[in-house]
Short mmCIF file of C-alpha atoms and ligand atoms in Angstrom, two decimals:
data_model
loop_
_atom_site.label_atom_id
_atom_site.label_comp_id
_atom_site.label_asym_id
_atom_site.label_seq_id
_atom_site.Cartn_x
_atom_site.Cartn_y
_atom_site.Cartn_z
CA MET A 1 0.53 -15.97 -0.44
CA LYS A 2 -2.03 -16.22 -3.42
CA VAL A 3 -4.88 -18.99 -3.52
CA PHE A 4 -6.42 -19.28 -7.45
CA ARG A 5 -9.41 -21.54 -7.03
CA THR A 6 -10.28 -20.75 -10.62
CA ILE A 7 -8.34 -21.01 -14.11
CA ALA A 8 -9.70 -17.66 -15.05
CA GLU A 9 -7.99 -16.01 -12.36
CA LEU A 10 -4.44 -17.88 -11.98
CA GLU A 11 -1.71 -15.62 -13.21
CA THR A 12 1.58 -16.73 -14.51
CA ALA A 13 5.00 -15.40 -14.63
CA PRO A 14 8.67 -16.09 -15.73
CA ASP A 15 11.23 -17.79 -13.52
CA THR A 16 8.41 -19.97 -11.86
CA GLY A 17 8.81 -23.32 -10.42
CA LEU A 18 5.90 -25.84 -9.74
CA VAL A 19 5.31 -28.15 -7.27
CA PRO A 20 2.26 -30.30 -8.14
CA THR A 21 0.84 -31.99 -4.95
CA MET A 22 -2.30 -33.71 -3.78
CA GLY A 23 -2.46 -32.02 -0.09
CA ALA A 24 -1.85 -34.12 2.88
CA LEU A 25 1.61 -32.76 2.95
CA HIS A 26 4.64 -33.83 4.90
CA ASP A 27 8.37 -33.50 4.93
CA GLY A 28 8.82 -35.07 1.56
CA HIS A 29 7.07 -32.11 0.32
CA ARG A 30 8.77 -29.47 2.11
CA ALA A 31 11.86 -30.83 0.36
CA LEU A 32 10.21 -30.25 -3.11
CA PHE A 33 9.03 -26.58 -2.00
CA ARG A 34 12.55 -25.81 -0.35
CA ALA A 35 14.05 -27.11 -3.59
CA ALA A 36 11.87 -24.98 -5.64
CA ARG A 37 12.36 -22.06 -3.56
CA ALA A 38 16.45 -21.99 -3.76
CA GLU A 39 15.90 -21.93 -8.12
CA ASN A 40 13.21 -20.12 -9.05
CA GLY A 41 12.03 -16.61 -8.62
CA ARG A 42 8.47 -17.52 -8.04
CA VAL A 43 7.06 -21.00 -6.66
CA ILE A 44 3.42 -21.72 -7.31
CA ALA A 45 2.25 -25.22 -5.61
CA SER A 46 -1.00 -27.10 -7.00
CA LEU A 47 -3.49 -28.80 -4.83
CA PHE A 48 -5.73 -30.79 -6.52
CA VAL A 49 -6.58 -34.47 -5.70
CA ASN A 50 -7.09 -35.89 -8.91
CA PRO A 51 -9.80 -38.54 -9.25
CA ALA A 52 -8.47 -39.61 -12.77
CA GLN A 53 -5.64 -41.71 -11.20
CA PHE A 54 -6.90 -43.57 -8.11
CA ASP A 55 -7.42 -46.92 -9.27
CA GLU A 56 -9.61 -48.18 -6.61
CA PRO A 57 -12.53 -45.86 -5.39
CA ALA A 58 -12.17 -46.67 -1.92
CA ASP A 59 -8.58 -45.57 -1.88
CA LEU A 60 -9.53 -41.93 -3.46
CA ASP A 61 -12.40 -41.71 -0.48
CA ALA A 62 -9.74 -42.96 1.91
CA TYR A 63 -7.01 -40.18 0.51
CA PRO A 64 -6.12 -37.63 3.57
CA ARG A 65 -7.29 -34.49 3.05
CA SER A 66 -6.29 -31.43 5.23
CA GLU A 67 -6.30 -28.13 3.20
CA GLN A 68 -6.04 -25.57 5.62
CA ARG A 69 -3.23 -27.26 7.33
CA ASP A 70 -1.86 -27.74 3.89
CA LEU A 71 -1.95 -24.13 2.97
CA GLU A 72 -0.36 -22.76 6.12
CA LEU A 73 2.73 -25.37 5.46
CA MET A 74 3.02 -24.28 1.95
CA GLU A 75 2.95 -20.30 3.07
CA ALA A 76 5.60 -21.40 5.95
CA GLU A 77 7.57 -22.74 3.42
CA GLY A 78 7.67 -19.60 1.08
CA VAL A 79 5.07 -20.74 -1.59
CA ASP A 80 4.35 -17.45 -3.76
CA ALA A 81 0.93 -18.94 -5.19
CA VAL A 82 -1.02 -21.82 -4.96
CA PHE A 83 -3.31 -23.12 -7.85
CA ALA A 84 -6.49 -25.16 -5.93
CA PRO A 85 -9.05 -25.68 -8.45
CA VAL A 86 -12.35 -27.72 -7.60
CA LEU A 87 -12.79 -30.94 -9.77
CA ASP A 88 -15.09 -29.28 -12.59
CA GLU A 89 -12.05 -26.38 -13.61
CA LEU A 90 -10.00 -29.32 -14.56
CA TYR A 91 -12.49 -31.85 -15.63
CA PRO A 92 -15.52 -30.07 -17.49
CA ALA A 93 -18.34 -31.90 -18.58
CA GLY A 94 -17.31 -32.93 -21.90
CA PHE A 95 -13.89 -33.66 -20.63
CA ALA A 96 -12.57 -37.04 -23.34
CA THR A 97 -8.64 -36.19 -24.04
CA TRP A 98 -6.25 -38.07 -22.56
CA VAL A 99 -2.55 -38.37 -22.04
CA VAL A 100 -1.70 -42.25 -22.21
CA PRO A 101 1.66 -43.20 -21.67
CA GLY A 102 3.34 -46.20 -23.12
CA ASP A 103 5.60 -47.63 -20.81
CA THR A 104 4.45 -47.52 -17.09
CA GLY A 105 6.40 -50.57 -15.51
CA ALA A 106 5.77 -52.78 -13.04
CA GLU A 107 3.79 -49.96 -11.17
CA GLY A 108 1.20 -48.87 -14.15
CA GLY A 109 0.79 -52.84 -14.45
CA ALA A 110 -0.17 -52.67 -11.22
CA ARG A 111 -2.36 -49.88 -11.06
CA PRO A 112 -4.15 -49.77 -14.41
CA GLY A 113 -5.20 -46.24 -15.62
CA HIS A 114 -3.25 -44.55 -12.57
CA PHE A 115 -0.34 -43.00 -15.12
CA ARG A 116 -2.71 -41.84 -17.35
CA GLY A 117 -4.81 -39.66 -14.85
CA VAL A 118 -0.93 -38.78 -13.63
CA ALA A 119 0.12 -37.62 -17.11
CA THR A 120 -3.26 -35.77 -18.12
CA VAL A 121 -3.69 -33.88 -14.98
CA CYS A 122 0.26 -32.80 -14.89
CA LEU A 123 0.19 -32.00 -18.85
CA LYS A 124 -2.70 -29.82 -18.15
CA LEU A 125 -1.20 -28.23 -14.92
CA PHE A 126 1.77 -27.41 -16.78
CA ASN A 127 -0.09 -25.91 -19.62
CA LEU A 128 -1.76 -23.62 -17.26
CA VAL A 129 1.04 -22.32 -14.65
CA ARG A 130 3.78 -22.54 -17.34
CA PRO A 131 6.33 -22.99 -14.99
CA GLU A 132 10.26 -23.04 -16.02
CA ARG A 133 11.03 -25.89 -13.68
CA VAL A 134 9.19 -28.78 -12.20
CA TYR A 135 9.43 -30.99 -9.08
CA PHE A 136 9.06 -34.37 -8.16
CA GLY A 137 9.81 -36.71 -5.72
CA GLN A 138 11.97 -39.54 -5.97
CA LYS A 139 9.68 -41.96 -3.97
CA ASP A 140 7.25 -41.84 -6.77
CA ALA A 141 10.15 -43.11 -9.28
CA GLN A 142 7.55 -44.67 -11.89
CA GLN A 143 5.84 -41.46 -11.92
CA VAL A 144 9.31 -39.47 -12.43
CA ALA A 145 9.83 -41.80 -15.57
CA VAL A 146 6.67 -41.42 -17.29
CA ILE A 147 6.80 -37.59 -16.72
CA ARG A 148 10.09 -37.26 -17.94
CA ARG A 149 8.98 -39.13 -20.88
CA LEU A 150 5.90 -37.13 -21.42
CA VAL A 151 8.06 -34.21 -21.88
CA ARG A 152 10.35 -35.28 -23.94
CA ASP A 153 7.94 -36.86 -26.51
CA LEU A 154 5.33 -34.04 -26.23
CA ASN A 155 7.94 -31.22 -26.34
CA VAL A 156 7.15 -29.62 -23.47
CA PRO A 157 9.23 -26.59 -22.27
CA VAL A 158 9.70 -27.39 -18.93
CA VAL A 159 12.85 -28.42 -16.90
CA VAL A 160 12.10 -31.87 -14.68
CA ARG A 161 13.71 -32.18 -11.29
CA VAL A 162 13.57 -34.91 -8.70
CA VAL A 163 14.12 -34.71 -5.30
CA PRO A 164 15.34 -37.56 -2.76
CA THR A 165 13.05 -39.17 -0.71
CA VAL A 166 12.54 -37.95 2.89
CA ARG A 167 12.83 -40.95 5.55
CA ASP A 168 11.45 -41.08 8.77
CA ALA A 169 14.09 -41.59 11.28
CA ASP A 170 13.22 -45.57 11.35
CA GLY A 171 13.76 -45.54 7.24
CA LEU A 172 10.24 -45.48 6.17
CA ALA A 173 9.63 -43.38 3.47
CA LEU A 174 7.24 -40.51 3.87
CA SER A 175 3.84 -40.85 2.25
CA SER A 176 0.36 -39.50 2.82
CA ARG A 177 -0.70 -43.01 2.90
CA ASN A 178 1.94 -43.77 6.40
CA VAL A 179 -0.99 -42.14 8.76
CA HIS A 180 -3.32 -45.51 8.24
CA LEU A 181 -0.64 -47.65 9.18
CA SER A 182 -1.30 -49.25 12.60
CA ALA A 183 1.82 -49.57 15.40
CA ASP A 184 2.43 -53.12 14.16
CA GLU A 185 2.01 -52.70 10.42
CA ARG A 186 4.37 -49.87 10.48
CA ALA A 187 6.86 -52.27 12.16
CA LEU A 188 6.28 -54.74 9.15
CA ALA A 189 6.52 -52.01 6.67
CA LEU A 190 10.30 -51.41 7.83
CA ALA A 191 11.33 -54.53 5.62
CA LEU A 192 11.02 -52.39 2.42
CA PRO A 193 13.29 -49.88 2.77
CA ARG A 194 15.50 -52.29 5.07
CA ALA A 195 15.47 -54.71 2.26
CA LEU A 196 16.04 -52.47 -0.60
CA GLN A 197 18.97 -50.65 1.30
CA ALA A 198 20.65 -54.01 2.06
CA SER A 199 20.40 -55.21 -1.42
CA VAL A 200 21.82 -52.25 -3.08
CA ALA A 201 25.37 -53.80 -3.40
CA SER A 202 24.41 -57.09 -4.70
CA SER A 203 25.22 -59.00 -7.64
CA ASN A 204 21.87 -59.40 -8.12
CA PRO A 205 19.81 -56.63 -5.98
CA VAL A 206 16.12 -57.81 -7.34
CA ALA A 207 16.77 -61.28 -6.01
CA ALA A 208 18.25 -60.20 -3.03
CA ALA A 209 15.51 -57.67 -2.00
CA ARG A 210 12.77 -60.43 -2.75
CA GLY A 211 14.93 -62.47 -0.42
CA SER A 212 15.26 -60.03 2.51
CA LEU A 213 11.34 -58.99 2.81
CA ASN A 214 10.74 -60.67 5.95
CA GLY A 215 7.48 -62.16 5.03
CA LEU A 216 6.13 -59.37 3.48
CA GLU A 217 5.05 -60.28 0.03
CA PRO A 218 6.38 -58.40 -2.94
CA GLU A 219 3.80 -56.82 -5.73
CA TYR A 220 7.02 -56.24 -7.71
CA VAL A 221 10.60 -55.90 -7.39
CA GLU A 222 12.51 -54.36 -10.57
CA ILE A 223 15.41 -52.07 -11.69
CA LEU A 224 14.16 -48.59 -12.83
CA ASP A 225 16.03 -46.68 -15.46
CA LEU A 226 15.72 -43.05 -15.27
CA GLY A 227 17.68 -42.23 -17.98
CA ASN A 228 20.37 -40.61 -15.89
CA ALA A 229 20.15 -43.07 -12.54
CA LYS A 230 19.08 -46.70 -12.40
CA LEU A 231 17.02 -47.73 -9.22
CA LEU A 232 15.76 -50.75 -7.29
CA ALA A 233 12.21 -50.23 -6.65
CA ALA A 234 9.45 -52.66 -4.74
CA ALA A 235 5.79 -52.39 -3.74
CA VAL A 236 4.39 -54.43 -1.39
CA ARG A 237 0.96 -54.32 0.83
CA VAL A 238 1.18 -54.46 4.26
CA GLY A 239 -2.62 -54.83 5.63
CA SER A 240 -4.62 -52.98 3.28
CA ILE A 241 -2.09 -50.24 2.57
CA ARG A 242 0.04 -50.28 -0.19
CA LEU A 243 3.78 -49.22 0.05
CA ILE A 244 6.25 -48.41 -2.55
CA ASP A 245 9.84 -47.60 -1.73
CA ASN A 246 12.98 -47.44 -3.94
CA VAL A 247 16.79 -46.74 -3.60
CA LEU A 248 19.45 -45.41 -5.95
CA LEU A 249 21.62 -48.13 -7.72
CA GLU A 250 23.73 -46.27 -10.12
CA GLY A 251 23.86 -42.93 -11.47
CA GLU A 252 22.59 -39.26 -9.52
CA LEU A 253 19.09 -37.90 -9.43
CA THR A 254 18.85 -34.14 -11.31
O1 PAF B 301 2.68 -36.95 -6.66
C1 PAF B 301 1.11 -36.94 -6.61
O2 PAF B 301 0.90 -36.27 -5.21
C2 PAF B 301 0.69 -36.73 -7.77
O3 PAF B 301 0.33 -37.75 -8.49
C3 PAF B 301 0.48 -35.15 -9.00
C4 PAF B 301 1.62 -35.17 -9.63
C5 PAF B 301 0.19 -34.19 -7.80
C6 PAF B 301 -0.15 -35.77 -9.62
O4 PAF B 301 -1.80 -35.42 -8.99
#
């Protein structure tokens, strides 16, 4: 597996699938690598903790970093190459051009600037790696909506794939932030996937989910339209940890 640290050494190739990551990899990322491996001649992953998408400095400081382990996991999943640049490569002195998505839903409202950072770094990665396909997880559903809109509005020649959320046996969606949950907080957090799942068949899923969060205060519960799929999405705080999750209401993820 090749590891490129600079833009100068990065190699492009046809039939490439890109999996953008911020490291701290878990089985949700494995599912992205496997989806990419299944339909591309070459799989490249990026590994870059993007400061521009952290709306809270404390969140950036606390973000788990485990590069050696991440590289081993990528290699074991058959990733051919990794682009792991240092900060200056992507944000050199004088950097001043941003992609500002127009509609970022309740998640964007709760995290000012977050999707500007995501959209900007993703467009840069698409331009640098020139993949035919890119892979994103369903869990970050508003991110998927933003990237799909970016690709459509700016005519980016790439196909966006969405890979279903991977959950632990107890139902909690995998997230790099889960490592910060205490055992008690984790038990409380389970109310989020349970409330969403229990509300899928309701005539008013938003109200049903709000009513079954078991005391967890939702930041929002909303229906998110991805075009080919509608999702019931929510964010809650458990202690100092912010968790998001969603379930499919209708349509299909592709
Ligand atoms: O989902 C993530 O890990 C990040 O938002 C992404 C897509 C790698 C951009 O930094």
